[in-house]
Amino acid sequence: MRFENLAAGVTVGGKYRLDGILGRGSYGDVWKAKVLCNDQMPEYVAIKFFTNQDRALKVYLDEADRIRSLDHPGIVKIYEAGRLDGLAMISMEYVPGHTLLQRLGDSESPKPVSLDEALNWAQEIAELLAYLHDRQPAVMHCDLKLDNLLLGDQGGVHLIDFGQSRTIERLFVETSGVGA
């Protein structure tokens, strides 16, 4: 199958039927998909298909490995990562809701929020980041923005899109300490 052939109603790998696009980014598209044949999984998942298939398995699927090691209610769970019908993909927990950007609106049409809502979101985001930064080694998300924060319909803030994340050691270059 080719990336261009993905559409609502298409079945991928005999496992998932694509329902609709949840988001599009520079690295790929995220689809809501109905699980067709696995009692161990929820009814719906989110599947990220990567646009750059040549690069996907090594670079982008590292994202799945980073997320799998995390255990926090505000971080989506990974169910499967690899190739499905020839397409590099990650199947993950589907969180019904909206991004924080959708909830707040943009600068031209902002949507009002209460102080309590804003403070609750700020506390949940701070707790998520503290969890990541307290890990050994610490995990840096590196792409924290309103579009990567989901407000679940059942409550709670969820951090998504770990494609740019790194452990703290991978953010620095070791040097001999001698200047230029």
GROMACS .gro file of C-alpha atoms in nm:
model
  180
    1MET     CA    1   0.000   0.000   0.000
    2ARG     CA    2   0.112   0.358  -0.060
    3PHE     CA    3   0.080   0.655   0.174
    4GLU     CA    4  -0.131   0.836  -0.091
    5ASN     CA    5  -0.388   0.553  -0.084
    6LEU     CA    6  -0.481   0.606   0.281
    7ALA     CA    7  -0.842   0.721   0.308
    8ALA     CA    8  -1.143   0.684   0.535
    9GLY     CA    9  -1.286   0.334   0.506
   10VAL     CA   10  -0.957   0.173   0.394
   11THR     CA   11  -0.850  -0.140   0.586
   12VAL     CA   12  -0.480  -0.160   0.669
   13GLY     CA   13  -0.308  -0.489   0.743
   14GLY     CA   14  -0.642  -0.660   0.797
   15LYS     CA   15  -0.627  -0.510   1.149
   16TYR     CA   16  -0.751  -0.153   1.128
   17ARG     CA   17  -1.020   0.035   0.932
   18LEU     CA   18  -0.934   0.404   0.895
   19ASP     CA   19  -1.208   0.631   1.022
   20GLY     CA   20  -1.076   0.984   0.969
   21ILE     CA   21  -0.770   1.204   1.001
   22LEU     CA   22  -0.702   1.338   1.350
   23GLY     CA   23  -0.406   1.553   1.248
   24ARG     CA   24  -0.148   1.624   0.982
   25GLY     CA   25   0.209   1.719   1.047
   26SER     CA   26   0.540   1.751   0.869
   27TYR     CA   27   0.630   1.389   0.953
   28GLY     CA   28   0.301   1.221   0.873
   29ASP     CA   29  -0.071   1.186   0.929
   30VAL     CA   30  -0.249   1.056   1.236
   31TRP     CA   31  -0.569   0.861   1.175
   32LYS     CA   32  -0.845   0.741   1.405
   33ALA     CA   33  -0.891   0.371   1.325
   34LYS     CA   34  -1.131   0.099   1.432
   35VAL     CA   35  -0.958  -0.216   1.558
   36LEU     CA   36  -1.096  -0.512   1.363
   37CYS     CA   37  -0.944  -0.821   1.519
   38ASN     CA   38  -0.776  -0.792   1.858
   39ASP     CA   39  -0.952  -0.854   2.189
   40GLN     CA   40  -0.655  -0.711   2.379
   41MET     CA   41  -0.691  -0.363   2.226
   42PRO     CA   42  -0.955  -0.093   2.265
   43GLU     CA   43  -1.221  -0.038   1.998
   44TYR     CA   44  -1.035   0.261   1.847
   45VAL     CA   45  -0.669   0.356   1.820
   46ALA     CA   46  -0.474   0.644   1.670
   47ILE     CA   47  -0.230   0.542   1.395
   48LYS     CA   48   0.055   0.762   1.280
   49PHE     CA   49   0.167   0.690   0.922
   50PHE     CA   50   0.495   0.853   0.820
   51THR     CA   51   0.531   1.050   0.498
   52ASN     CA   52   0.901   0.973   0.456
   53GLN     CA   53   0.886   0.594   0.441
   54ASP     CA   54   1.257   0.552   0.362
   55ARG     CA   55   1.362   0.721   0.683
   56ALA     CA   56   1.076   0.605   0.902
   57LEU     CA   57   1.185   0.271   1.041
   58LYS     CA   58   1.507   0.387   1.204
   59VAL     CA   59   1.448   0.751   1.293
   60TYR     CA   60   1.073   0.783   1.346
   61LEU     CA   61   1.013   0.446   1.509
   62ASP     CA   62   1.262   0.543   1.779
   63GLU     CA   63   0.969   0.759   1.892
   64ALA     CA   64   0.773   0.444   1.975
   65ASP     CA   65   1.062   0.306   2.181
   66ARG     CA   66   1.089   0.629   2.380
   67ILE     CA   67   0.716   0.634   2.457
   68ARG     CA   68   0.694   0.262   2.543
   69SER     CA   69   0.926   0.311   2.838
   70LEU     CA   70   0.699   0.580   2.985
   71ASP     CA   71   0.414   0.499   3.223
   72HIS     CA   72   0.202   0.805   3.296
   73PRO     CA   73  -0.174   0.857   3.248
   74GLY     CA   74  -0.100   1.175   3.050
   75ILE     CA   75   0.117   0.997   2.792
   76VAL     CA   76  -0.048   0.784   2.524
   77LYS     CA   77   0.026   0.411   2.522
   78ILE     CA   78   0.193   0.245   2.222
   79TYR     CA   79   0.033  -0.076   2.096
   80GLU     CA   80   0.233  -0.153   1.782
   81ALA     CA   81   0.516  -0.004   1.576
   82GLY     CA   82   0.667  -0.124   1.250
   83ARG     CA   83   0.548  -0.182   0.897
   84LEU     CA   84   0.189  -0.264   0.810
   85ASP     CA   85   0.106  -0.329   0.445
   86GLY     CA   86   0.449  -0.184   0.372
   87LEU     CA   87   0.384   0.144   0.554
   88ALA     CA   88   0.585   0.255   0.858
   89MET     CA   89   0.340   0.325   1.138
   90ILE     CA   90   0.279   0.355   1.510
   91SER     CA   91  -0.052   0.238   1.660
   92MET     CA   92  -0.125   0.415   1.988
   93GLU     CA   93  -0.395   0.497   2.239
   94TYR     CA   94  -0.677   0.709   2.096
   95VAL     CA   95  -0.774   0.994   2.327
   96PRO     CA   96  -1.107   1.154   2.233
   97GLY     CA   97  -1.087   1.529   2.279
   98HIS     CA   98  -0.930   1.841   2.134
   99THR     CA   99  -0.590   2.001   2.133
  100LEU     CA  100  -0.525   2.288   2.368
  101LEU     CA  101  -0.490   2.511   2.059
  102GLN     CA  102  -0.840   2.413   1.943
  103ARG     CA  103  -0.976   2.486   2.292
  104LEU     CA  104  -0.803   2.823   2.326
  105GLY     CA  105  -0.846   2.942   1.968
  106ASP     CA  106  -0.588   3.142   1.778
  107SER     CA  107  -0.480   3.504   1.820
  108GLU     CA  108  -0.751   3.624   1.579
  109SER     CA  109  -1.037   3.441   1.750
  110PRO     CA  110  -0.943   3.349   2.109
  111LYS     CA  111  -1.189   3.150   2.319
  112PRO     CA  112  -1.235   3.247   2.684
  113VAL     CA  113  -1.126   3.013   2.965
  114SER     CA  114  -1.163   3.042   3.339
  115LEU     CA  115  -0.866   3.098   3.566
  116ASP     CA  116  -0.938   2.760   3.730
  117GLU     CA  117  -0.922   2.582   3.392
  118ALA     CA  118  -0.595   2.752   3.300
  119LEU     CA  119  -0.439   2.673   3.639
  120ASN     CA  120  -0.549   2.308   3.622
  121TRP     CA  121  -0.398   2.271   3.272
  122ALA     CA  122  -0.075   2.439   3.385
  123GLN     CA  123  -0.048   2.203   3.685
  124GLU     CA  124  -0.109   1.892   3.472
  125ILE     CA  125   0.144   2.005   3.211
  126ALA     CA  126   0.402   2.080   3.480
  127GLU     CA  127   0.345   1.734   3.633
  128LEU     CA  128   0.389   1.569   3.291
  129LEU     CA  129   0.714   1.755   3.230
  130ALA     CA  130   0.838   1.678   3.583
  131TYR     CA  131   0.770   1.308   3.520
  132LEU     CA  132   0.972   1.317   3.195
  133HIS     CA  133   1.257   1.519   3.344
  134ASP     CA  134   1.279   1.299   3.658
  135ARG     CA  135   1.346   0.988   3.445
  136GLN     CA  136   1.694   0.837   3.434
  137PRO     CA  137   1.803   0.948   3.183
  138ALA     CA  138   1.576   1.251   3.163
  139VAL     CA  139   1.350   1.275   2.859
  140MET     CA  140   1.312   1.611   2.684
  141HIS     CA  141   0.997   1.642   2.467
  142CYS     CA  142   1.155   1.916   2.251
  143ASP     CA  143   0.827   2.007   2.076
  144LEU     CA  144   0.597   2.133   2.350
  145LYS     CA  145   0.322   2.341   2.190
  146LEU     CA  146  -0.054   2.379   2.213
  147ASP     CA  147  -0.108   2.136   1.921
  148ASN     CA  148   0.080   1.861   2.110
  149LEU     CA  149  -0.136   1.883   2.422
  150LEU     CA  150  -0.471   1.701   2.411
  151LEU     CA  151  -0.757   1.779   2.645
  152GLY     CA  152  -0.938   1.449   2.686
  153ASP     CA  153  -1.317   1.443   2.680
  154GLN     CA  154  -1.297   1.248   3.008
  155GLY     CA  155  -1.062   1.510   3.154
  156GLY     CA  156  -0.688   1.528   3.178
  157VAL     CA  157  -0.412   1.672   2.965
  158HIS     CA  158  -0.225   1.429   2.739
  159LEU     CA  159   0.115   1.499   2.584
  160ILE     CA  160   0.148   1.364   2.229
  161ASP     CA  161   0.400   1.357   1.942
  162PHE     CA  162   0.733   1.246   2.083
  163GLY     CA  163   0.900   1.255   1.740
  164GLN     CA  164   1.145   1.528   1.844
  165SER     CA  165   1.202   1.396   2.197
  166ARG     CA  166   1.547   1.295   2.317
  167THR     CA  167   1.709   1.173   2.633
  168ILE     CA  168   1.922   1.441   2.796
  169GLU     CA  169   2.253   1.279   2.690
  170ARG     CA  170   2.152   1.294   2.323
  171LEU     CA  171   2.099   1.672   2.343
  172PHE     CA  172   2.460   1.751   2.421
  173VAL     CA  173   2.786   1.698   2.236
  174GLU     CA  174   3.080   1.572   2.436
  175THR     CA  175   3.391   1.786   2.397
  176SER     CA  176   3.744   1.775   2.531
  177GLY     CA  177   3.688   2.104   2.711
  178VAL     CA  178   3.934   2.291   2.488
  179GLY     CA  179   3.798   2.606   2.325
  180ALA     CA  180   3.839   2.710   1.964
   0.00000   0.00000   0.00000
